[in-house]
Amino acid sequence: MDEIKIYNKKDFSEAISNKNVPLVDVRTANEYNAGKIAHAKNIDVMSPDFVDKIKELDKDKTTYIYCRSGNRSQKAARVMVDLGFKEVIDLEGGYMNW
């Protein structure tokens, strides 16, 4: 079973239209503050406390993530799956593609 999936912009947008789904921006705070997808929570994958903060999310819920271009979010997704997240959906091309 592949716990990490990559959705294109259209599918990702439809999936997060329900504002109750966990949506995580894994970019830096500066990138986040310069522009973000509505309702996204900022948890920087490069931050030393990334694992502690990401563990606070419900691992049983499908979690949606993105970064700038898709590289950091793939790293974050792998960490999350290793921590026990059931399903992580990554935005294809990241925020640059939004």
mmCIF file with all atom_site columns, C-alpha atoms in Angstrom:
data_model
loop_
_atom_site.group_PDB
_atom_site.id
_atom_site.type_symbol
_atom_site.label_atom_id
_atom_site.label_alt_id
_atom_site.label_comp_id
_atom_site.label_asym_id
_atom_site.label_entity_id
_atom_site.label_seq_id
_atom_site.pdbx_PDB_ins_code
_atom_site.Cartn_x
_atom_site.Cartn_y
_atom_site.Cartn_z
_atom_site.occupancy
_atom_site.B_iso_or_equiv
_atom_site.pdbx_formal_charge
_atom_site.auth_seq_id
_atom_site.auth_comp_id
_atom_site.auth_asym_id
_atom_site.auth_atom_id
_atom_site.pdbx_PDB_model_num
ATOM 1  C CA . MET A 1 1  ? 0.000   0.000  0.000  1.00 0.00 ? 1  MET A CA 1
ATOM 2  C CA . ASP A 1 2  ? 1.320   3.397  -0.968 1.00 0.00 ? 2  ASP A CA 1
ATOM 3  C CA . GLU A 1 3  ? 0.655   5.823  1.893  1.00 0.00 ? 3  GLU A CA 1
ATOM 4  C CA . ILE A 1 4  ? 2.025   8.807  -0.039 1.00 0.00 ? 4  ILE A CA 1
ATOM 5  C CA . LYS A 1 5  ? 0.038   10.073 -2.987 1.00 0.00 ? 5  LYS A CA 1
ATOM 6  C CA . ILE A 1 6  ? 0.575   13.075 -5.225 1.00 0.00 ? 6  ILE A CA 1
ATOM 7  C CA . TYR A 1 7  ? -2.503  14.973 -6.379 1.00 0.00 ? 7  TYR A CA 1
ATOM 8  C CA . ASN A 1 8  ? -2.621  17.498 -9.171 1.00 0.00 ? 8  ASN A CA 1
ATOM 9  C CA . LYS A 1 9  ? -3.883  20.994 -8.381 1.00 0.00 ? 9  LYS A CA 1
ATOM 10 C CA . LYS A 1 10 ? -7.500  20.240 -9.329 1.00 0.00 ? 10 LYS A CA 1
ATOM 11 C CA . ASP A 1 11 ? -7.795  17.070 -7.255 1.00 0.00 ? 11 ASP A CA 1
ATOM 12 C CA . PHE A 1 12 ? -5.915  18.625 -4.324 1.00 0.00 ? 12 PHE A CA 1
ATOM 13 C CA . SER A 1 13 ? -8.152  21.693 -4.394 1.00 0.00 ? 13 SER A CA 1
ATOM 14 C CA . GLU A 1 14 ? -11.305 19.563 -4.405 1.00 0.00 ? 14 GLU A CA 1
ATOM 15 C CA . ALA A 1 15 ? -10.012 17.403 -1.565 1.00 0.00 ? 15 ALA A CA 1
ATOM 16 C CA . ILE A 1 16 ? -9.177  20.344 0.700  1.00 0.00 ? 16 ILE A CA 1
ATOM 17 C CA . SER A 1 17 ? -12.420 22.171 -0.050 1.00 0.00 ? 17 SER A CA 1
ATOM 18 C CA . ASN A 1 18 ? -13.638 20.488 3.133  1.00 0.00 ? 18 ASN A CA 1
ATOM 19 C CA . LYS A 1 19 ? -12.012 22.825 5.618  1.00 0.00 ? 19 LYS A CA 1
ATOM 20 C CA . ASN A 1 20 ? -11.914 20.114 8.280  1.00 0.00 ? 20 ASN A CA 1
ATOM 21 C CA . VAL A 1 21 ? -9.151  18.130 6.575  1.00 0.00 ? 21 VAL A CA 1
ATOM 22 C CA . PRO A 1 22 ? -5.632  18.580 7.949  1.00 0.00 ? 22 PRO A CA 1
ATOM 23 C CA . LEU A 1 23 ? -3.668  20.833 5.568  1.00 0.00 ? 23 LEU A CA 1
ATOM 24 C CA . VAL A 1 24 ? -0.010  21.493 6.345  1.00 0.00 ? 24 VAL A CA 1
ATOM 25 C CA . ASP A 1 25 ? 2.347   23.943 4.683  1.00 0.00 ? 25 ASP A CA 1
ATOM 26 C CA . VAL A 1 26 ? 5.839   22.535 5.326  1.00 0.00 ? 26 VAL A CA 1
ATOM 27 C CA . ARG A 1 27 ? 7.699   25.620 4.051  1.00 0.00 ? 27 ARG A CA 1
ATOM 28 C CA . THR A 1 28 ? 9.487   28.166 6.218  1.00 0.00 ? 28 THR A CA 1
ATOM 29 C CA . ALA A 1 29 ? 7.524   30.759 8.192  1.00 0.00 ? 29 ALA A CA 1
ATOM 30 C CA . ASN A 1 30 ? 8.753   33.469 5.808  1.00 0.00 ? 30 ASN A CA 1
ATOM 31 C CA . GLU A 1 31 ? 7.455   31.562 2.778  1.00 0.00 ? 31 GLU A CA 1
ATOM 32 C CA . TYR A 1 32 ? 4.183   30.847 4.582  1.00 0.00 ? 32 TYR A CA 1
ATOM 33 C CA . ASN A 1 33 ? 3.704   34.494 5.533  1.00 0.00 ? 33 ASN A CA 1
ATOM 34 C CA . ALA A 1 34 ? 4.355   35.583 1.941  1.00 0.00 ? 34 ALA A CA 1
ATOM 35 C CA . GLY A 1 35 ? 1.414   33.506 0.695  1.00 0.00 ? 35 GLY A CA 1
ATOM 36 C CA . LYS A 1 36 ? -0.365  30.285 1.552  1.00 0.00 ? 36 LYS A CA 1
ATOM 37 C CA . ILE A 1 37 ? -3.330  28.093 0.779  1.00 0.00 ? 37 ILE A CA 1
ATOM 38 C CA . ALA A 1 38 ? -6.276  29.088 2.961  1.00 0.00 ? 38 ALA A CA 1
ATOM 39 C CA . HIS A 1 39 ? -6.599  27.175 6.231  1.00 0.00 ? 39 HIS A CA 1
ATOM 40 C CA . ALA A 1 40 ? -3.092  25.677 5.989  1.00 0.00 ? 40 ALA A CA 1
ATOM 41 C CA . LYS A 1 41 ? -1.132  25.186 9.189  1.00 0.00 ? 41 LYS A CA 1
ATOM 42 C CA . ASN A 1 42 ? 2.577   25.988 8.963  1.00 0.00 ? 42 ASN A CA 1
ATOM 43 C CA . ILE A 1 43 ? 4.914   23.269 10.206 1.00 0.00 ? 43 ILE A CA 1
ATOM 44 C CA . ASP A 1 44 ? 8.360   23.790 8.669  1.00 0.00 ? 44 ASP A CA 1
ATOM 45 C CA . VAL A 1 45 ? 9.896   20.451 7.693  1.00 0.00 ? 45 VAL A CA 1
ATOM 46 C CA . MET A 1 46 ? 13.381  21.941 8.087  1.00 0.00 ? 46 MET A CA 1
ATOM 47 C CA . SER A 1 47 ? 12.672  23.052 11.662 1.00 0.00 ? 47 SER A CA 1
ATOM 48 C CA . PRO A 1 48 ? 14.209  20.976 14.485 1.00 0.00 ? 48 PRO A CA 1
ATOM 49 C CA . ASP A 1 49 ? 10.765  20.630 16.086 1.00 0.00 ? 49 ASP A CA 1
ATOM 50 C CA . PHE A 1 50 ? 9.024   19.376 12.930 1.00 0.00 ? 50 PHE A CA 1
ATOM 51 C CA . VAL A 1 51 ? 8.594   15.845 14.277 1.00 0.00 ? 51 VAL A CA 1
ATOM 52 C CA . ASP A 1 52 ? 7.227   17.058 17.615 1.00 0.00 ? 52 ASP A CA 1
ATOM 53 C CA . LYS A 1 53 ? 4.707   19.362 15.933 1.00 0.00 ? 53 LYS A CA 1
ATOM 54 C CA . ILE A 1 54 ? 3.631   16.905 13.244 1.00 0.00 ? 54 ILE A CA 1
ATOM 55 C CA . LYS A 1 55 ? 3.014   14.233 15.904 1.00 0.00 ? 55 LYS A CA 1
ATOM 56 C CA . GLU A 1 56 ? 0.264   16.481 17.304 1.00 0.00 ? 56 GLU A CA 1
ATOM 57 C CA . LEU A 1 57 ? -1.848  15.802 14.200 1.00 0.00 ? 57 LEU A CA 1
ATOM 58 C CA . ASP A 1 58 ? -4.260  12.859 13.955 1.00 0.00 ? 58 ASP A CA 1
ATOM 59 C CA . LYS A 1 59 ? -2.305  10.098 12.188 1.00 0.00 ? 59 LYS A CA 1
ATOM 60 C CA . ASP A 1 60 ? -5.516  8.317  11.175 1.00 0.00 ? 60 ASP A CA 1
ATOM 61 C CA . LYS A 1 61 ? -6.768  11.244 9.087  1.00 0.00 ? 61 LYS A CA 1
ATOM 62 C CA . THR A 1 62 ? -5.638  11.732 5.520  1.00 0.00 ? 62 THR A CA 1
ATOM 63 C CA . THR A 1 63 ? -3.297  14.707 5.744  1.00 0.00 ? 63 THR A CA 1
ATOM 64 C CA . TYR A 1 64 ? -2.637  17.137 2.877  1.00 0.00 ? 64 TYR A CA 1
ATOM 65 C CA . ILE A 1 65 ? 0.738   18.809 2.579  1.00 0.00 ? 65 ILE A CA 1
ATOM 66 C CA . TYR A 1 66 ? 2.642   21.089 0.251  1.00 0.00 ? 66 TYR A CA 1
ATOM 67 C CA . CYS A 1 67 ? 5.891   23.018 0.047  1.00 0.00 ? 67 CYS A CA 1
ATOM 68 C CA . ARG A 1 68 ? 7.265   25.395 -2.574 1.00 0.00 ? 68 ARG A CA 1
ATOM 69 C CA . SER A 1 69 ? 7.941   22.938 -5.402 1.00 0.00 ? 69 SER A CA 1
ATOM 70 C CA . GLY A 1 70 ? 7.242   19.467 -4.038 1.00 0.00 ? 70 GLY A CA 1
ATOM 71 C CA . ASN A 1 71 ? 10.719  18.415 -2.858 1.00 0.00 ? 71 ASN A CA 1
ATOM 72 C CA . ARG A 1 72 ? 10.459  19.246 0.848  1.00 0.00 ? 72 ARG A CA 1
ATOM 73 C CA . SER A 1 73 ? 6.901   17.969 1.055  1.00 0.00 ? 73 SER A CA 1
ATOM 74 C CA . GLN A 1 74 ? 8.041   14.583 -0.252 1.00 0.00 ? 74 GLN A CA 1
ATOM 75 C CA . LYS A 1 75 ? 10.655  14.500 2.520  1.00 0.00 ? 75 LYS A CA 1
ATOM 76 C CA . ALA A 1 76 ? 7.979   15.509 5.041  1.00 0.00 ? 76 ALA A CA 1
ATOM 77 C CA . ALA A 1 77 ? 5.589   12.856 3.728  1.00 0.00 ? 77 ALA A CA 1
ATOM 78 C CA . ARG A 1 78 ? 8.182   10.113 4.195  1.00 0.00 ? 78 ARG A CA 1
ATOM 79 C CA . VAL A 1 79 ? 8.821   11.242 7.771  1.00 0.00 ? 79 VAL A CA 1
ATOM 80 C CA . MET A 1 80 ? 5.088   11.318 8.452  1.00 0.00 ? 80 MET A CA 1
ATOM 81 C CA . VAL A 1 81 ? 4.538   7.800  7.107  1.00 0.00 ? 81 VAL A CA 1
ATOM 82 C CA . ASP A 1 82 ? 7.456   6.580  9.220  1.00 0.00 ? 82 ASP A CA 1
ATOM 83 C CA . LEU A 1 83 ? 5.691   8.150  12.227 1.00 0.00 ? 83 LEU A CA 1
ATOM 84 C CA . GLY A 1 84 ? 2.534   6.169  11.454 1.00 0.00 ? 84 GLY A CA 1
ATOM 85 C CA . PHE A 1 85 ? 0.404   8.478  9.318  1.00 0.00 ? 85 PHE A CA 1
ATOM 86 C CA . LYS A 1 86 ? -2.030  6.331  7.324  1.00 0.00 ? 86 LYS A CA 1
ATOM 87 C CA . GLU A 1 87 ? -2.180  8.534  4.234  1.00 0.00 ? 87 GLU A CA 1
ATOM 88 C CA . VAL A 1 88 ? -0.390  11.701 3.136  1.00 0.00 ? 88 VAL A CA 1
ATOM 89 C CA . ILE A 1 89 ? -1.403  13.604 0.003  1.00 0.00 ? 89 ILE A CA 1
ATOM 90 C CA . ASP A 1 90 ? 1.193   15.900 -1.557 1.00 0.00 ? 90 ASP A CA 1
ATOM 91 C CA . LEU A 1 91 ? 0.396   18.763 -3.936 1.00 0.00 ? 91 LEU A CA 1
ATOM 92 C CA . GLU A 1 92 ? 2.069   18.149 -7.293 1.00 0.00 ? 92 GLU A CA 1
ATOM 93 C CA . GLY A 1 93 ? 4.493   20.990 -8.008 1.00 0.00 ? 93 GLY A CA 1
ATOM 94 C CA . GLY A 1 94 ? 3.907   22.554 -4.591 1.00 0.00 ? 94 GLY A CA 1
ATOM 95 C CA . TYR A 1 95 ? 2.748   26.103 -3.979 1.00 0.00 ? 95 TYR A CA 1
ATOM 96 C CA . MET A 1 96 ? 4.448   27.225 -7.199 1.00 0.00 ? 96 MET A CA 1
ATOM 97 C CA . ASN A 1 97 ? 1.812   25.186 -9.039 1.00 0.00 ? 97 ASN A CA 1
ATOM 98 C CA . TRP A 1 98 ? -1.117  26.457 -6.958 1.00 0.00 ? 98 TRP A CA 1
#
